[in-house]
XYZ file of C-alpha atoms in Angstrom:
344
model
C 3.118 36.695 13.814
C 5.587 35.561 10.911
C 4.356 32.405 9.147
C 6.707 29.582 7.387
C 6.299 29.683 3.731
C 4.305 26.935 2.659
C 2.820 25.740 -0.881
C -0.534 23.858 -0.589
C -2.432 23.680 -4.415
C -4.789 19.776 -5.004
C -6.728 18.322 -7.817
C -9.807 17.077 -8.485
C -9.778 13.298 -9.241
C -12.741 13.689 -12.112
C -11.744 11.978 -15.205
C -9.007 11.868 -17.747
C -6.034 14.383 -16.903
C -5.307 17.406 -19.733
C -2.506 19.573 -20.726
C -4.235 22.060 -18.988
C -3.778 20.184 -15.783
C -0.548 19.545 -16.632
C 1.054 23.374 -17.793
C -1.663 25.131 -15.281
C -1.188 23.200 -12.090
C 0.946 19.715 -12.147
C 4.092 21.449 -14.185
C 4.049 24.804 -11.326
C 4.058 22.189 -8.545
C 7.168 20.203 -9.935
C 8.809 23.753 -10.571
C 8.096 25.325 -7.176
C 9.087 22.486 -5.258
C 12.552 23.211 -5.897
C 12.604 26.373 -3.808
C 9.629 25.567 -1.429
C 8.037 23.404 1.006
C 4.833 22.048 -0.291
C 1.863 19.430 0.439
C -0.040 18.493 -3.072
C -2.990 16.562 -2.473
C -5.672 15.149 -4.507
C -8.640 16.372 -3.339
C -11.625 13.746 -3.647
C -13.907 15.754 -1.115
C -14.370 18.047 -3.524
C -14.655 15.446 -6.472
C -17.881 14.105 -5.001
C -19.636 17.793 -4.940
C -20.846 16.137 -8.301
C -21.684 12.730 -8.542
C -19.003 9.839 -8.448
C -19.226 6.400 -9.328
C -17.596 4.763 -6.425
C -15.965 2.002 -9.116
C -14.036 4.747 -11.035
C -13.262 7.168 -8.064
C -10.514 5.268 -6.771
C -9.070 4.485 -10.172
C -9.273 8.671 -10.879
C -7.340 9.746 -7.491
C -4.939 7.368 -8.118
C -4.097 8.291 -11.655
C -3.599 12.319 -10.136
C -1.398 10.683 -7.895
C 0.943 8.798 -10.493
C 0.828 12.300 -12.761
C 1.889 13.858 -10.078
C 5.373 11.198 -9.493
C 5.489 11.141 -13.271
C 5.598 14.882 -13.392
C 8.834 15.138 -11.135
C 7.020 15.485 -8.086
C 9.117 13.870 -4.888
C 6.618 12.486 -2.054
C 9.222 11.376 -0.246
C 10.823 15.201 -0.012
C 7.458 16.971 -0.006
C 3.690 15.507 0.927
C 1.191 14.009 -1.564
C -1.966 12.595 0.313
C -5.726 12.410 -1.015
C -7.667 14.536 0.497
C -10.116 12.598 2.578
C -7.433 10.785 4.921
C -6.650 13.899 6.254
C -10.253 14.500 8.742
C -9.350 17.895 9.684
C -9.913 19.376 6.334
C -13.531 18.807 6.541
C -13.678 19.814 10.273
C -11.997 22.870 9.236
C -14.888 23.463 6.884
C -17.374 23.249 8.781
C -15.718 25.822 11.478
C -15.333 27.770 8.183
C -19.081 27.416 7.367
C -19.909 29.011 10.576
C -17.229 31.846 9.693
C -17.925 32.347 6.556
C -21.467 34.387 4.852
C -23.642 33.483 2.683
C -23.558 36.596 0.751
C -19.350 35.695 -0.045
C -20.132 32.000 -1.311
C -23.444 33.582 -3.778
C -20.711 35.792 -5.191
C -18.890 32.685 -6.176
C -19.026 32.449 -10.234
C -17.927 29.123 -10.465
C -21.169 27.823 -8.593
C -22.955 29.797 -11.024
C -21.035 28.138 -13.744
C -21.605 24.742 -12.736
C -25.020 24.626 -11.628
C -26.497 26.275 -14.362
C -29.942 26.994 -14.141
C -30.963 24.394 -12.395
C -29.408 25.560 -8.924
C -32.046 24.697 -6.421
C -31.044 20.349 -7.522
C -27.107 21.265 -7.254
C -25.681 19.882 -3.773
C -25.027 21.887 -0.817
C -21.467 20.907 -0.977
C -21.123 22.393 -4.882
C -22.295 25.701 -3.027
C -20.374 25.515 -0.136
C -17.332 24.022 -1.064
C -15.447 27.223 -1.461
C -15.217 26.792 2.413
C -13.809 23.690 1.494
C -10.912 24.554 -0.244
C -9.991 27.705 2.500
C -9.969 24.799 4.816
C -7.442 22.961 2.533
C -5.086 25.484 2.172
C -5.757 26.808 6.321
C -5.120 24.310 7.538
C -1.976 23.895 7.206
C -1.331 27.524 7.866
C -0.297 27.364 4.041
C 1.389 30.586 2.703
C 1.202 30.535 -1.044
C -1.008 28.695 -3.224
C -0.642 28.152 -7.390
C -3.884 28.962 -8.801
C -5.468 29.276 -12.173
C -7.248 33.096 -13.173
C -10.348 30.972 -12.433
C -9.168 30.224 -9.163
C -8.457 33.824 -7.614
C -11.880 34.652 -6.908
C -11.706 31.406 -4.480
C -8.339 32.401 -3.050
C -9.570 36.101 -2.353
C -12.607 33.937 -0.188
C -9.805 31.709 1.590
C -8.588 35.317 2.519
C -11.771 36.677 3.913
C -12.253 33.816 6.013
C -8.619 34.232 7.308
C -8.697 37.308 8.226
C -12.824 37.318 9.474
C -11.565 34.179 11.834
C -8.738 36.250 13.019
C -11.367 39.065 13.885
C -13.894 37.369 15.505
C -11.776 35.570 17.762
C -8.725 37.997 18.009
C -8.680 38.424 21.854
C -8.609 34.486 21.995
C -6.121 33.943 19.425
C -3.951 36.459 21.275
C -4.513 35.060 24.767
C -3.374 31.326 23.755
C 0.586 33.246 22.253
C -0.599 33.321 18.666
C -0.204 36.788 18.406
C -2.271 38.973 16.278
C -3.065 36.351 13.458
C -3.731 32.109 13.842
C -4.029 32.227 10.154
C -1.916 33.800 7.406
C -3.041 35.343 4.437
C -2.683 33.086 1.395
C -0.800 34.361 -1.596
C -1.396 33.226 -5.439
C 1.172 32.054 -7.389
C 0.924 32.590 -10.745
C 3.584 32.757 -13.122
C 4.517 31.974 -17.060
C 2.516 31.900 -19.867
C -0.433 29.428 -20.432
C -2.389 29.237 -17.048
C -5.642 29.175 -19.063
C -5.017 26.542 -21.679
C -7.910 26.467 -23.958
C -9.526 23.861 -26.172
C -8.371 23.103 -29.207
C -11.859 23.272 -30.878
C -12.631 26.732 -29.628
C -10.091 28.831 -28.189
C -12.846 31.035 -26.079
C -13.636 27.900 -23.461
C -11.159 26.263 -21.284
C -9.791 22.631 -22.203
C -11.866 20.583 -19.926
C -12.424 16.712 -19.044
C -16.475 17.387 -19.350
C -16.089 18.469 -22.946
C -17.524 15.753 -24.520
C -15.047 15.888 -27.672
C -12.277 14.163 -26.711
C -10.713 15.833 -29.993
C -10.643 19.574 -27.729
C -7.887 18.479 -25.371
C -4.461 16.180 -25.090
C -5.088 13.965 -22.169
C -1.915 13.129 -20.802
C -2.560 9.626 -21.604
C -2.811 9.881 -24.944
C 0.200 8.364 -27.408
C 2.051 10.491 -29.828
C -0.051 9.412 -32.363
C -3.396 10.710 -31.246
C -1.336 13.688 -29.965
C -0.195 14.546 -33.839
C -4.035 13.809 -35.114
C -5.734 16.378 -32.211
C -2.531 19.029 -32.598
C -3.651 18.636 -36.843
C -6.970 18.404 -36.450
C -7.000 21.592 -33.950
C -9.335 24.636 -34.940
C -6.899 27.605 -36.667
C -7.734 30.946 -38.722
C -6.535 31.399 -42.437
C -4.135 33.773 -41.694
C -0.431 32.995 -41.191
C 0.942 33.339 -37.400
C 1.394 37.025 -36.866
C 4.357 38.546 -35.678
C 3.299 40.784 -33.393
C 1.749 39.742 -30.112
C -0.972 42.268 -30.019
C -2.092 40.619 -32.757
C -3.035 37.628 -31.219
C -5.719 39.826 -29.265
C -8.323 38.767 -31.916
C -7.265 35.275 -32.458
C -7.753 33.041 -30.076
C -6.729 29.649 -31.413
C -3.516 31.182 -32.622
C -3.077 32.165 -28.762
C -3.881 29.471 -27.467
C -1.701 27.334 -29.964
C 1.401 29.609 -29.219
C 0.548 29.934 -25.749
C 0.897 26.089 -25.389
C 4.111 26.150 -26.942
C 5.219 29.095 -25.059
C 4.645 27.164 -21.140
C 5.917 23.385 -22.895
C 9.378 25.336 -23.940
C 9.829 27.442 -21.005
C 10.153 30.232 -23.126
C 7.641 33.665 -24.042
C 4.803 33.740 -26.758
C 6.843 36.907 -27.846
C 10.096 34.172 -28.797
C 7.633 32.004 -29.887
C 6.336 34.403 -32.506
C 10.317 35.429 -33.606
C 10.628 31.750 -34.310
C 6.919 31.085 -36.214
C 6.062 35.126 -37.243
C 4.591 34.503 -40.610
C 4.410 30.692 -40.978
C 1.815 28.885 -42.040
C 0.272 26.699 -39.413
C 0.848 23.762 -40.591
C 4.343 23.602 -40.168
C 3.855 25.766 -36.371
C 2.032 22.370 -35.554
C 4.232 20.205 -36.848
C 6.700 22.002 -34.346
C 4.231 21.846 -31.211
C 3.411 18.320 -32.092
C 7.040 16.854 -32.200
C 7.359 19.518 -28.075
C 4.516 17.852 -27.373
C 5.491 14.357 -27.305
C 8.971 14.994 -26.050
C 7.766 16.488 -23.520
C 4.921 14.599 -22.057
C 5.823 10.850 -23.588
C 8.240 10.072 -20.652
C 5.398 11.334 -18.453
C 2.784 9.166 -20.117
C 4.774 6.222 -20.088
C 5.754 6.640 -16.278
C 2.145 7.093 -15.402
C 1.561 3.730 -17.002
C 4.070 2.325 -14.969
C 2.389 2.976 -11.675
C -0.638 2.648 -12.829
C 0.364 -0.981 -12.842
C 1.260 -0.904 -9.220
C -1.821 0.580 -7.453
C 0.020 -0.763 -4.037
C 3.066 2.069 -4.663
C 0.582 4.580 -5.007
C -1.612 3.807 -2.041
C 1.635 3.592 -0.065
C 2.758 6.890 -1.352
C -1.186 8.086 -0.225
C -1.209 6.439 3.028
C 2.794 8.186 4.188
C 1.503 11.521 2.861
C -1.621 11.244 5.083
C 0.167 10.319 7.953
C 2.678 13.154 7.354
C -0.214 15.677 6.748
C -2.139 14.783 9.165
C 0.315 15.740 11.994
C 0.414 19.414 10.909
C -3.157 18.876 10.331
C -4.032 17.758 13.955
C -1.824 20.687 15.169
C -4.014 23.542 13.363
C -7.617 22.238 14.345
C -6.494 21.532 18.154
C -5.735 24.751 18.764
C -8.394 26.309 16.385
C -10.659 24.141 18.843
C -8.759 25.968 21.918
C -9.707 29.377 20.033
C -13.134 28.631 19.765
C -13.886 27.717 22.785
C -14.642 23.741 22.234
C -13.666 21.037 25.103
C -11.780 18.415 23.532
C -9.398 15.370 24.703
């Protein structure tokens, strides 16, 4: 059957949002809403796969929501909500836990990275959360997912789960008029430069909110002086900026800063090098600071304004959750019929 084009994605509320979250996710969310129907989720169920302070989690959920709105996502035209308000996410995740295979989850590299050597003490949720991610997408039968390079493996798992469900329950799906497939095969949307923003202190490591050094990242709540200080202290090499793209291959810090500039300016790395190739880093960093402040200052100001109005943010989440649940409940009703559950 033909599936209606629908975009789904989410952001975890696990601490300060930074430039990598903005360029790798939120900025793309804003662009996609111009030509797609979109559902954007604050994935708080994913957040608790590692322990979160109950006193801090509400603030983090509201901060991500504020960032969505401040960056330009329209919560009236599209759907913005937090995951825990729509129980069908967890309900479908259990069905998918029974469809997915242990071997599939054992191959997930992010679990290995996050659990480290102490895998026996990692939560079951951390191990099984790719099934929940698949449920997040497929409970809306979404067809497209904007993902960074590090999430492509999880999207592939979502496709595997969808295909196995369609195969396992094929006869039941067809008998209920859904054709040969109830769930679509969601496609990745990976666009433009700087899909993976790296640390300002080490160009080989991803920019992360868990990095102990605040100098490694630019937070969306940083003011202009803080941004300038961090960029000017960002690690670089002693050579001028190159003129050719291939020269960036062995210069990770230069590649990262060029990629950030290109993504903020909606241009290519090659065009940035045409403008700044041969220049010293000091001059380029000044230009990068100006661009960062111009792009982030309005978002920062609006996030601060929204933070002072939590009741409004909560109303956006409640409205989005109600609209999301209308879609999700129809999916779950059909899934229960397909699987063979007796339900109201």
